[in-house]
């Protein structure tokens, strides 16, 4: 019942313009005895690209995976603190993970299309969430999602061929199409270009910029150039702590923190 | 005698080792440029002394008996041997051997007595000749091998080459086993098909192997149509799979997707125990516990069933195969990359949807391979059906009836003392050949599928 | 496409709340199926072990009856006691307990004791000849029906004509109980006797020794050959069609039904090579051929898990390939190999079908003296007992199975211990 309530009350919140899309408050994450994230508080602004940067093992991916509770799939993982989506804590017991993940989509580091056709890959989300009532509607979602992901022209003649047959960059765009087909509010990207060549990376980066219009995007990257190119806001993590956050241009040109400065000038990382 | 010979060979080998090692030491003392360590020199000589003698001894033992038998038969007066069938000859031979061993029941004929004396003498000669030949060979080998040793002699390479040869032989043993299986099955089966035509065996619908062994016995004419036996096997195996596949698969699904570490830590060992219980135990369980229970349950709802119904044998066999299916399905589901599962969960799919729509379709080839291997197991399983299934081959698909299986027939035909060349025992080998071919086909297909599946995600 | 139209998305979501409930129901269903499947599997194991323990527990005790036998010089001569008339000694012993029975009844009452009671008395007297002329008191195993009566398997409520013991016989037994002559000690005979036609005397010693010899042969043959083959295939073999064939062949051999190996043993080892029927050496060889693929596969996995750095280090010191394997790789892989071998041997210990075909199900009342003697093995002994009609053998079969399972648990326990203690994680 709670789920219903939340769904009906959310539009009011959504229209409040100043409120961030998501907000982490004092988030700590433990893997068994080991603490991976310390008291991170970070606001994710609506219709902006927020990039999380930092050396590997700094907790940026861990934080990202908290945002749609993908950490739940790891048995020994424990999260404390609050993460608010539309002013509701997503770690609240009443929150339905399935619904949360439909609202906060995710694209992974390595392209992971299902071993099904291109069409089926994109249609999977709308199908399980019952977003469509007819085949025509479904077709439309698939086409529009593929189009938004900039993939439609390349694959329109072979929608029934397996998604695993595409090139790496195409596969990743297919995964993006698959993620946006459920019409999420927030899109999480975990180093989406790390497995791709520079040309495919450029295409995806361009795509991210376009998607910002309709989605709130959080991207984890270890490339500072990429963060500078695609994001409006950047957060720098180091050793499980959030060191500094701010407008991307400010952070890169005028870092306040010594560690941030060391990182972006290449001294750590 | 043979034991003493082996002991002698061991002693000689040991001596040879020390001879070689001493030589190696002296080289090392005289000159620091030796190629191999003294131990390798020793091993080199030991190998050359021990192995040929060992091979000689084994060959000698294998060939001695037939040669002496032939010599003894040859020595018999023509009156006794001319026109005798091989069976009669072997009878005479065993009489001679009995006499030679001192087991005399009636006064033997002078011919036999003479032959027995001859037999004893030849055996003595053969034994001493074997001993002498082996010792001579070893001395010769010792001299030759020792003469080869020199400071720059590559004893280590020689020894290593020998070891390589040995381990190549080891890996050929597996091939030899298969060849042995095929050869013995085919040889006996050909003998069988000489008496019972192949088409009668393959297409016949009556299986009544209780044919008369002697002329005066009252028995059926003997019919060797394999179809009812085969359908019985399939019926029981299908029941087993109907039990094992759903239970095994759902167990694997639960363990992979839902169970936490604690549940897994309990359930996995339990399944391993289930897999480790010998099939004779399951057979006893079927007869003692399951069959009466099932019959009582059937009786309570008014179904009359045979005491050794296919249902009981197949059901218990199914329980035995559950861990097999579950562990192979578990492997197959786990082999699907984690990113695939994460991808589905991240879209807001429930665990059931992730399992049914993503993991299961991706793992199907692996699971199919497991099911085929399980089926091959069910077809070849012996003890449960020997104890819990029937003996009479009935052509039926009613699980409440009693049917027999290929393995049951093989066991009943071969257990106990039987003349080895009656159609009845030969039929067991024909059944064995069929069983081998069917399970081999299933195994090859299953292993091929599983391998393809693994390659896909490696 | 108006994805920006947030409203339509929201209404879609509201409508899909019902759908989501159905989706969770489906999720719950799958979970329930899984739990049900596991429950069935565990339940079956529990029922199996439960019936074995309940049924077999009885066979671990054996009813004994204490009788004082007068060893009169009339029946037993001091100069040749072995040739005495021991049957009469036994009769006299019981006649002292039941003095006023007719001759016919006396012949019946003797059957309270096991059929072989005379041999127990004989052996006791032979061990201590000084008792000749006086008496000797012994606890003799009761015959099977009385044992069953004492254990409550044969009940007094059953009508006399349906009982294996009539009222008179039960009364005799009750008399013995009243006088405190009946005891029920632990049945050491189950483990230290060989097989017998009489359930009260039948034990597993012959089968345990037979299984031991067969496993010994199996180990001595399959362990060196298996390691040799694995080392060759993993470390030396060139990747060509021939080695691919060997590999396919080994994998297939691992899945060939065990009864086929029995046929191989019968046709090749017994008929062609003339090895003795029913002998542990034949059983051991057949089991070795069956275990070989397992040992090869586990050894190869153990060899694979030794990291390349060790190999490179050995090569770097100028070791030959053989030395590298013998000095470094094999010792490091040994715990894994041993673990797999023990598990393979445990599997071989429970194997029955091939042993049936080579005749290791013969009725043999003494333990084998060597690998060439006729013998039974534990699983075939269980099969023989399961096939025997006497009531006493039902419990013995369960008890025999429990003994077999105990051996299997010990072997697997050792394997797990080895794995946890010695196996190195890289």
PDB file of N, CA, C and O in Angstrom, chain C residues 96-120:
ATOM      1  N   UNK C  96      20.158 -78.906  32.177  1.00  0.00           N
ATOM      2  CA  UNK C  96      20.309 -78.456  33.562  1.00  0.00           C
ATOM      3  C   UNK C  96      19.388 -77.283  33.853  1.00  0.00           C
ATOM      4  O   UNK C  96      18.919 -77.117  34.951  1.00  0.00           O
ATOM      5  N   UNK C  97      19.146 -76.459  32.830  1.00  0.00           N
ATOM      6  CA  UNK C  97      18.230 -75.329  33.025  1.00  0.00           C
ATOM      7  C   UNK C  97      16.796 -75.825  33.038  1.00  0.00           C
ATOM      8  O   UNK C  97      15.965 -75.388  33.830  1.00  0.00           O
ATOM      9  N   UNK C  98      16.494 -76.718  32.111  1.00  0.00           N
ATOM     10  CA  UNK C  98      15.136 -77.276  32.003  1.00  0.00           C
ATOM     11  C   UNK C  98      15.209 -78.766  32.318  1.00  0.00           C
ATOM     12  O   UNK C  98      15.307 -79.584  31.405  1.00  0.00           O
ATOM     13  N   UNK C  99      15.190 -79.144  33.607  1.00  0.00           N
ATOM     14  CA  UNK C  99      15.453 -80.554  33.947  1.00  0.00           C
ATOM     15  C   UNK C  99      14.345 -81.505  33.519  1.00  0.00           C
ATOM     16  O   UNK C  99      14.627 -82.622  33.120  1.00  0.00           O
ATOM     17  N   UNK C 100      13.076 -81.074  33.578  1.00  0.00           N
ATOM     18  CA  UNK C 100      12.023 -82.072  33.374  1.00  0.00           C
ATOM     19  C   UNK C 100      11.364 -81.953  32.012  1.00  0.00           C
ATOM     20  O   UNK C 100      10.184 -81.643  31.897  1.00  0.00           O
ATOM     21  N   UNK C 101      12.128 -82.088  30.960  1.00  0.00           N
ATOM     22  CA  UNK C 101      11.554 -82.082  29.617  1.00  0.00           C
ATOM     23  C   UNK C 101      11.671 -83.459  29.011  1.00  0.00           C
ATOM     24  O   UNK C 101      12.605 -84.212  29.328  1.00  0.00           O
ATOM     25  N   UNK C 102      10.742 -83.775  28.132  1.00  0.00           N
ATOM     26  CA  UNK C 102      10.819 -85.054  27.435  1.00  0.00           C
ATOM     27  C   UNK C 102      11.978 -84.989  26.440  1.00  0.00           C
ATOM     28  O   UNK C 102      12.504 -83.917  26.148  1.00  0.00           O
ATOM     29  N   UNK C 103      12.348 -86.129  25.898  1.00  0.00           N
ATOM     30  CA  UNK C 103      13.470 -86.178  24.949  1.00  0.00           C
ATOM     31  C   UNK C 103      13.176 -85.325  23.736  1.00  0.00           C
ATOM     32  O   UNK C 103      14.040 -84.597  23.234  1.00  0.00           O
ATOM     33  N   UNK C 104      11.927 -85.357  23.273  1.00  0.00           N
ATOM     34  CA  UNK C 104      11.563 -84.568  22.101  1.00  0.00           C
ATOM     35  C   UNK C 104      11.663 -83.087  22.415  1.00  0.00           C
ATOM     36  O   UNK C 104      12.195 -82.296  21.621  1.00  0.00           O
ATOM     37  N   UNK C 105      11.184 -82.712  23.615  1.00  0.00           N
ATOM     38  CA  UNK C 105      11.253 -81.304  23.998  1.00  0.00           C
ATOM     39  C   UNK C 105      12.693 -80.857  24.163  1.00  0.00           C
ATOM     40  O   UNK C 105      13.049 -79.722  23.831  1.00  0.00           O
ATOM     41  N   UNK C 106      13.512 -81.767  24.663  1.00  0.00           N
ATOM     42  CA  UNK C 106      14.926 -81.424  24.817  1.00  0.00           C
ATOM     43  C   UNK C 106      15.563 -81.096  23.484  1.00  0.00           C
ATOM     44  O   UNK C 106      16.376 -80.188  23.374  1.00  0.00           O
ATOM     45  N   UNK C 107      15.174 -81.856  22.466  1.00  0.00           N
ATOM     46  CA  UNK C 107      15.726 -81.568  21.142  1.00  0.00           C
ATOM     47  C   UNK C 107      15.297 -80.178  20.663  1.00  0.00           C
ATOM     48  O   UNK C 107      16.012 -79.500  19.960  1.00  0.00           O
ATOM     49  N   UNK C 108      14.080 -79.782  21.081  1.00  0.00           N
ATOM     50  CA  UNK C 108      13.576 -78.471  20.655  1.00  0.00           C
ATOM     51  C   UNK C 108      14.228 -77.328  21.414  1.00  0.00           C
ATOM     52  O   UNK C 108      14.582 -76.296  20.838  1.00  0.00           O
ATOM     53  N   UNK C 109      14.376 -77.536  22.732  1.00  0.00           N
ATOM     54  CA  UNK C 109      14.845 -76.429  23.557  1.00  0.00           C
ATOM     55  C   UNK C 109      16.283 -76.043  23.214  1.00  0.00           C
ATOM     56  O   UNK C 109      16.691 -74.902  23.403  1.00  0.00           O
ATOM     57  N   UNK C 110      17.018 -76.979  22.650  1.00  0.00           N
ATOM     58  CA  UNK C 110      18.389 -76.672  22.235  1.00  0.00           C
ATOM     59  C   UNK C 110      18.398 -75.554  21.207  1.00  0.00           C
ATOM     60  O   UNK C 110      19.334 -74.765  21.115  1.00  0.00           O
ATOM     61  N   UNK C 111      17.310 -75.460  20.453  1.00  0.00           N
ATOM     62  CA  UNK C 111      17.267 -74.462  19.377  1.00  0.00           C
ATOM     63  C   UNK C 111      17.132 -73.026  19.890  1.00  0.00           C
ATOM     64  O   UNK C 111      17.085 -72.082  19.105  1.00  0.00           O
ATOM     65  N   UNK C 112      17.051 -72.872  21.222  1.00  0.00           N
ATOM     66  CA  UNK C 112      17.109 -71.513  21.778  1.00  0.00           C
ATOM     67  C   UNK C 112      18.470 -70.902  21.469  1.00  0.00           C
ATOM     68  O   UNK C 112      18.574 -69.722  21.156  1.00  0.00           O
ATOM     69  N   UNK C 113      19.481 -71.768  21.538  1.00  0.00           N
ATOM     70  CA  UNK C 113      20.830 -71.292  21.225  1.00  0.00           C
ATOM     71  C   UNK C 113      21.054 -71.348  19.721  1.00  0.00           C
ATOM     72  O   UNK C 113      20.341 -72.023  18.998  1.00  0.00           O
ATOM     73  N   UNK C 114      22.084 -70.627  19.307  1.00  0.00           N
ATOM     74  CA  UNK C 114      22.407 -70.657  17.880  1.00  0.00           C
ATOM     75  C   UNK C 114      22.778 -72.070  17.464  1.00  0.00           C
ATOM     76  O   UNK C 114      23.256 -72.865  18.268  1.00  0.00           O
ATOM     77  N   UNK C 115      22.585 -72.359  16.225  1.00  0.00           N
ATOM     78  CA  UNK C 115      22.859 -73.674  15.670  1.00  0.00           C
ATOM     79  C   UNK C 115      24.314 -74.071  15.876  1.00  0.00           C
ATOM     80  O   UNK C 115      24.639 -75.234  15.985  1.00  0.00           O
ATOM     81  N   UNK C 116      25.184 -73.072  15.947  1.00  0.00           N
ATOM     82  CA  UNK C 116      26.609 -73.374  16.076  1.00  0.00           C
ATOM     83  C   UNK C 116      27.078 -73.370  17.517  1.00  0.00           C
ATOM     84  O   UNK C 116      28.272 -73.281  17.781  1.00  0.00           O
ATOM     85  N   UNK C 117      26.132 -73.492  18.485  1.00  0.00           N
ATOM     86  CA  UNK C 117      26.506 -73.404  19.897  1.00  0.00           C
ATOM     87  C   UNK C 117      27.602 -74.401  20.239  1.00  0.00           C
ATOM     88  O   UNK C 117      28.526 -74.088  20.991  1.00  0.00           O
ATOM     89  N   UNK C 118      27.509 -75.619  19.668  1.00  0.00           N
ATOM     90  CA  UNK C 118      28.498 -76.665  19.987  1.00  0.00           C
ATOM     91  C   UNK C 118      29.919 -76.188  19.689  1.00  0.00           C
ATOM     92  O   UNK C 118      30.855 -76.527  20.418  1.00  0.00           O
ATOM     93  N   UNK C 119      30.077 -75.382  18.619  1.00  0.00           N
ATOM     94  CA  UNK C 119      31.432 -74.944  18.270  1.00  0.00           C
ATOM     95  C   UNK C 119      31.944 -73.898  19.266  1.00  0.00           C
ATOM     96  O   UNK C 119      33.127 -73.835  19.556  1.00  0.00           O
ATOM     97  N   UNK C 120      31.008 -73.063  19.763  1.00  0.00           N
ATOM     98  CA  UNK C 120      31.419 -72.108  20.797  1.00  0.00           C
ATOM     99  C   UNK C 120      31.951 -72.853  22.009  1.00  0.00           C
ATOM    100  O   UNK C 120      33.003 -72.520  22.555  1.00  0.00           O
TER     101      UNK C 120
END
